[in-house]
Short mmCIF file of C-alpha atoms in Angstrom, two decimals:
data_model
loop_
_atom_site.label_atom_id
_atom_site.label_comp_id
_atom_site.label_asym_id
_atom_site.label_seq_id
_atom_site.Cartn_x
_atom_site.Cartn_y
_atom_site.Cartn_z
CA UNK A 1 -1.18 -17.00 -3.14
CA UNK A 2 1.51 -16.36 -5.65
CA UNK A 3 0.79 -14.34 -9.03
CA UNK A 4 1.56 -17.04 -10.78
CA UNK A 5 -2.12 -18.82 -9.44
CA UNK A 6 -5.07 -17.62 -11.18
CA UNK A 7 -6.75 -14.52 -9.43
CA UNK A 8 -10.70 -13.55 -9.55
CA UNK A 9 -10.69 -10.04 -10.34
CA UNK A 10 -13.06 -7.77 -10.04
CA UNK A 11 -13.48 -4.85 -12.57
CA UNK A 12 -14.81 -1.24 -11.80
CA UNK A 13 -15.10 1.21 -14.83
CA UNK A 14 -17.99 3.47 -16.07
CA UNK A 15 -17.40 2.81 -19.63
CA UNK A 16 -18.21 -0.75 -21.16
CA UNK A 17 -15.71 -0.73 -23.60
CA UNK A 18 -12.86 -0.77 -21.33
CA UNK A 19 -14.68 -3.24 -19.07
CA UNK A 20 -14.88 -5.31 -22.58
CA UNK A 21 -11.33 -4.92 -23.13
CA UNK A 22 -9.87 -5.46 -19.46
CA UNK A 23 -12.15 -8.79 -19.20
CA UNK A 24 -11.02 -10.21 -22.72
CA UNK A 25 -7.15 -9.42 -21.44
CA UNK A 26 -7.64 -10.76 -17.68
CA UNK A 27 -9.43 -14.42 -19.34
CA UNK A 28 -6.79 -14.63 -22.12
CA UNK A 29 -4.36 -14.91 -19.20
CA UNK A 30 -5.83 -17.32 -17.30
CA UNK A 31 -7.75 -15.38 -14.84
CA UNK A 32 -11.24 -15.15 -13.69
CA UNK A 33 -13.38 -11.49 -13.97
CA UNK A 34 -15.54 -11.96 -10.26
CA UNK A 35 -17.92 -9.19 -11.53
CA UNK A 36 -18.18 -5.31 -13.08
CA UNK A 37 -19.10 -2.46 -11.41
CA UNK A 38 -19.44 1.04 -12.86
CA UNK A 39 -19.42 3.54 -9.87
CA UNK A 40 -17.30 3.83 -6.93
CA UNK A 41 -20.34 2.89 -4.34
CA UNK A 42 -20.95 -0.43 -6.13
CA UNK A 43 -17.08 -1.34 -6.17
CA UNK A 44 -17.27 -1.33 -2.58
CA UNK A 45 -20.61 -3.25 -1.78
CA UNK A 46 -18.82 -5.90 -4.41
CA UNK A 47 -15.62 -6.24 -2.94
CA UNK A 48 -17.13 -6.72 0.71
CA UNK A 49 -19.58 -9.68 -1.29
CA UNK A 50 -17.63 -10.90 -3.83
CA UNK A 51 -13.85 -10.70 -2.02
CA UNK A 52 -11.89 -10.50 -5.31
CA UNK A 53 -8.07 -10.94 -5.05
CA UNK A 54 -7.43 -7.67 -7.14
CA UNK A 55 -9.47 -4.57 -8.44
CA UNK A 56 -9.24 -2.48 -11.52
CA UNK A 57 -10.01 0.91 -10.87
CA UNK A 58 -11.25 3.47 -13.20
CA UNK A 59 -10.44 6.92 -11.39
CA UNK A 60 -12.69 9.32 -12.57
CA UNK A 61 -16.62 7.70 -12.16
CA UNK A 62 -19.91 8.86 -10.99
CA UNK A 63 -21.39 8.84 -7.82
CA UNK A 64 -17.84 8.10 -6.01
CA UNK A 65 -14.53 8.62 -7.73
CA UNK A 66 -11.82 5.41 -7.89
CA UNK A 67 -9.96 7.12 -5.63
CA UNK A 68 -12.23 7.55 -2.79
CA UNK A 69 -13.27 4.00 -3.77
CA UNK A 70 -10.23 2.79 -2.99
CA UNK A 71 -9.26 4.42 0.84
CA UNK A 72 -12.47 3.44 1.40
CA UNK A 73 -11.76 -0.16 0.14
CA UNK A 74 -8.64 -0.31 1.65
CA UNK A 75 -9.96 0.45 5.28
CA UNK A 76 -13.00 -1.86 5.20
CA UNK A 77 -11.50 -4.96 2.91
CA UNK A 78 -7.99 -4.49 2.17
CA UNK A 79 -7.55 -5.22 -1.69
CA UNK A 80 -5.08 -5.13 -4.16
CA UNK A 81 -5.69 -2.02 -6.36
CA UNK A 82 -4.29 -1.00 -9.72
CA UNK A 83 -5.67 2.53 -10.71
CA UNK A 84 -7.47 2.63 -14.97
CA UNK A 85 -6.42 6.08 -16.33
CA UNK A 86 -6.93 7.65 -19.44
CA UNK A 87 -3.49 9.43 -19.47
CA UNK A 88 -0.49 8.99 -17.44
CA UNK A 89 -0.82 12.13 -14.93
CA UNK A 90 1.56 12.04 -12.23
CA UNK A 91 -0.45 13.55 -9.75
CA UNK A 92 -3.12 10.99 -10.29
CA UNK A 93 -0.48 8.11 -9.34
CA UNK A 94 0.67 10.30 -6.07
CA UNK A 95 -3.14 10.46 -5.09
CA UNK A 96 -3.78 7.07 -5.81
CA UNK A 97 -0.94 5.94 -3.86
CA UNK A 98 -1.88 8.06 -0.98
CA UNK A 99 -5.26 6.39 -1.01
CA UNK A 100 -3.57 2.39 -0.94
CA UNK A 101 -3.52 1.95 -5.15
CA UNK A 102 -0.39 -0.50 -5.53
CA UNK A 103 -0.30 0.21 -9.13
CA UNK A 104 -1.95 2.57 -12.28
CA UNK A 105 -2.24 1.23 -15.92
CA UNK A 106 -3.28 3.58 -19.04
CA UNK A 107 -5.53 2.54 -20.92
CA UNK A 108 -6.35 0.75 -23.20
CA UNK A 109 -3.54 -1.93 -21.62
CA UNK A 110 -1.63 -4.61 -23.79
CA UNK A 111 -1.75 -7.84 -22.42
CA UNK A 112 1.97 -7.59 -21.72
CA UNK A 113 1.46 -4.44 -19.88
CA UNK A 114 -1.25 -5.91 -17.87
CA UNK A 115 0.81 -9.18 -16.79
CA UNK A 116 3.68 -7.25 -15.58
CA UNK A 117 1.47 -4.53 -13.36
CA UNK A 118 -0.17 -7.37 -11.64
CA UNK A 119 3.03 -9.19 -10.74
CA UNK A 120 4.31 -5.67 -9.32
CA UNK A 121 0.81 -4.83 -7.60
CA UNK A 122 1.06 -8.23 -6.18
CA UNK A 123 4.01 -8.15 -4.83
CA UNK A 124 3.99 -4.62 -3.69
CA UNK A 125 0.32 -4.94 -1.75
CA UNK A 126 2.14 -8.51 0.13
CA UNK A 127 5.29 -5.89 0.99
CA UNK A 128 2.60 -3.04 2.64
CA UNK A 129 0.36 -6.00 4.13
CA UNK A 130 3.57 -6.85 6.09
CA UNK A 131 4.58 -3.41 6.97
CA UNK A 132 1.27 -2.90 8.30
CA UNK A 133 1.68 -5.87 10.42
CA UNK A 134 4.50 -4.90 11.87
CA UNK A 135 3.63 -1.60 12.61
CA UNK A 136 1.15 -2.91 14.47
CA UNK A 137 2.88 -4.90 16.68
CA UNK A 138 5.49 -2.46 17.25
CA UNK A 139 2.48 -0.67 18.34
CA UNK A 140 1.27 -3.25 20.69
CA UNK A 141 4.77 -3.37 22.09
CA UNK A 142 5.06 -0.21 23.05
CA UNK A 143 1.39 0.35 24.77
CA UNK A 144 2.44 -2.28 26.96
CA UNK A 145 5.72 -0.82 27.80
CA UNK A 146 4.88 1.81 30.96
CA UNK A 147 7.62 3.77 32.20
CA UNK A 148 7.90 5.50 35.84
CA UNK A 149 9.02 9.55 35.35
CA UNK A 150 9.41 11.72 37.82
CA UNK A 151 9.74 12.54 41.73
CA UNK A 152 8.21 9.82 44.44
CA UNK A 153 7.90 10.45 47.88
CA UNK A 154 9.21 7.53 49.77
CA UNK A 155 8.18 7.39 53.65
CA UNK A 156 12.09 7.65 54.91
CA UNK A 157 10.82 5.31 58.00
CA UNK A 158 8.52 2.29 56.34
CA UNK A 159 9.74 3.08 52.87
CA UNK A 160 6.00 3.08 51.95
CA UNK A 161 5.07 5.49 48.53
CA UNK A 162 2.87 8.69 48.78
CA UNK A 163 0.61 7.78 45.32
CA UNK A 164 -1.24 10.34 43.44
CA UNK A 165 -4.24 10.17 46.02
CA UNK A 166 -2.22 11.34 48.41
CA UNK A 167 -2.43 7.23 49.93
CA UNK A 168 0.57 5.33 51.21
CA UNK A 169 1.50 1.85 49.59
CA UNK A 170 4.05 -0.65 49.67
CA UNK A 171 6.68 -0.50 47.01
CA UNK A 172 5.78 -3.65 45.53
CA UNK A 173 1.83 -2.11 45.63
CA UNK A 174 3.23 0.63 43.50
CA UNK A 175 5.32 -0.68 41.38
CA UNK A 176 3.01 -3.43 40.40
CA UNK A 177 -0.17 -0.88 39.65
CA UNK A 178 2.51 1.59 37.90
CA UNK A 179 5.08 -0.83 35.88
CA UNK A 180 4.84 -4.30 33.59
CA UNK A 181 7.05 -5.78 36.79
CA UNK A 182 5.65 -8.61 38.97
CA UNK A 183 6.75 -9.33 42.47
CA UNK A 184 7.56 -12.90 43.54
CA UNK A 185 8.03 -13.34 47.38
CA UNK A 186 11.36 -14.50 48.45
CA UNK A 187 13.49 -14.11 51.47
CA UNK A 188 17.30 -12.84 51.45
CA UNK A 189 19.89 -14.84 52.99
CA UNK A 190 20.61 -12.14 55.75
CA UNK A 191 16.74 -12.08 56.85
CA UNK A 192 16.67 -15.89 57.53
CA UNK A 193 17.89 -16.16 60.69
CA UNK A 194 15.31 -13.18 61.95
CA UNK A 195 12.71 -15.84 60.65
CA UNK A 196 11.07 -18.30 63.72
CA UNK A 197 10.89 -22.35 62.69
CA UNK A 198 7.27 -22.19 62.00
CA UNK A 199 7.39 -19.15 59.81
CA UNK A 200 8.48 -20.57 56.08
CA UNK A 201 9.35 -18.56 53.49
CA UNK A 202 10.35 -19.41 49.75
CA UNK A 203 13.73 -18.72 49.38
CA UNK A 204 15.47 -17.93 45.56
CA UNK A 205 17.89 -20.05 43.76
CA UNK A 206 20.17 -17.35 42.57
CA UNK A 207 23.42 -18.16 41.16
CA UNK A 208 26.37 -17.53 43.48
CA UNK A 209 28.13 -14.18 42.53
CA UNK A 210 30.98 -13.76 40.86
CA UNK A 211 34.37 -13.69 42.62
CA UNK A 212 35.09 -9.86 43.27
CA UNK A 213 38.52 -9.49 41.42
#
């Protein structure tokens, strides 16, 4: 959903008169107020039921502040939030940031002021969404990459590995319990002849190799 659409917003303030104010702004441009809450507990119970696009957040509330509000928000339902404040305090915005606010707003806001911090919040929540993703997968990525450290003892007459039990296994045994790799059976050109008629064996179509210069 682009800014541009109209978002259901859900406001959270302990003081009725900015709620008042913040609804009257968010209708006049187009939007739709999904509910009020006045404490940090119920902003939380509504965004789980009502699943607003975007929350106002008053910071300082009773029962749970707007900033715990919103980590908490953030790890259950992740929201769009842009922090109310009754004075721009930079160490507010560096909290609120920590906690996954995309934006802050003094108030009393002007309608233009408004506008323009939703685009931003908008488009900065999309940005961390993404991020998030990714870091994800890169995550994913590298659980599934296992790497082999170390010293093996390798049987110098059956090449068989000494595991961590102290048992011997095949290298392919090994390799396959230790690494991502996955053994295909094949037979090398030199070994076919050692091979009787009735014993088949898949062969590989490699590529011939490259002329030795």
């Amino acid at each position: 959903m682009k800014i541009g659409h109209h978002l259901k917003v859900l406001i959270v303030d302990d003081d009725v008169l900015i709620c008042n104010v913040v609804r009257d702004l968010l209708e006049e441009a187009g939007h739709t107020v999904a509910g009020t809450a006045h404490d940090g507990r119920q902003a939380i119970e509504m965004v789980q039921s009502l699943r607003p696009d975007m929350v106002f957040m008053d910071i300082k509330m009773p029962e749970m502040d707007g900033l715990e509000a919103t980590r908490l928000i953030q790890a259950q339902c992740p929201t769009p939030v842009i922090l109310l404040t009754a004075y721009d305090d930079p160490e507010l915005v560096e909290q609120g940031s920590r906690v996954g606010a995309v934006a802050y707003l003094v108030k009393p806001p002007s309608l233009g002021e408004m506008t323009r911090t939703m685009a931003m919040a908008w488009a900065r929540f999309a940005d961390l969404r993404l991020l998030a993703y990714a870091n994800e997968e890169l995550k994913s990525c590298l659980r599934d990459i296992r790497v082999l450290h170390g010293v093996l003892h390798i049987c110098n007459r059956c090449k068989r590995i000494c595991n961590d039990a102290g048992g011997w296994e095949a290298v392919d045994t090994y390799l396959s319990a230790h690494t991502n790799l996955q053994f295909i059976q094949a037979i090398c050109p030199d070994c076919v002849p050692l091979l009787s008629p009735d014993q088949p064996f898949p062969r590989l179509n490699l590529p011939p190799s490259p002329p030795t210069p």
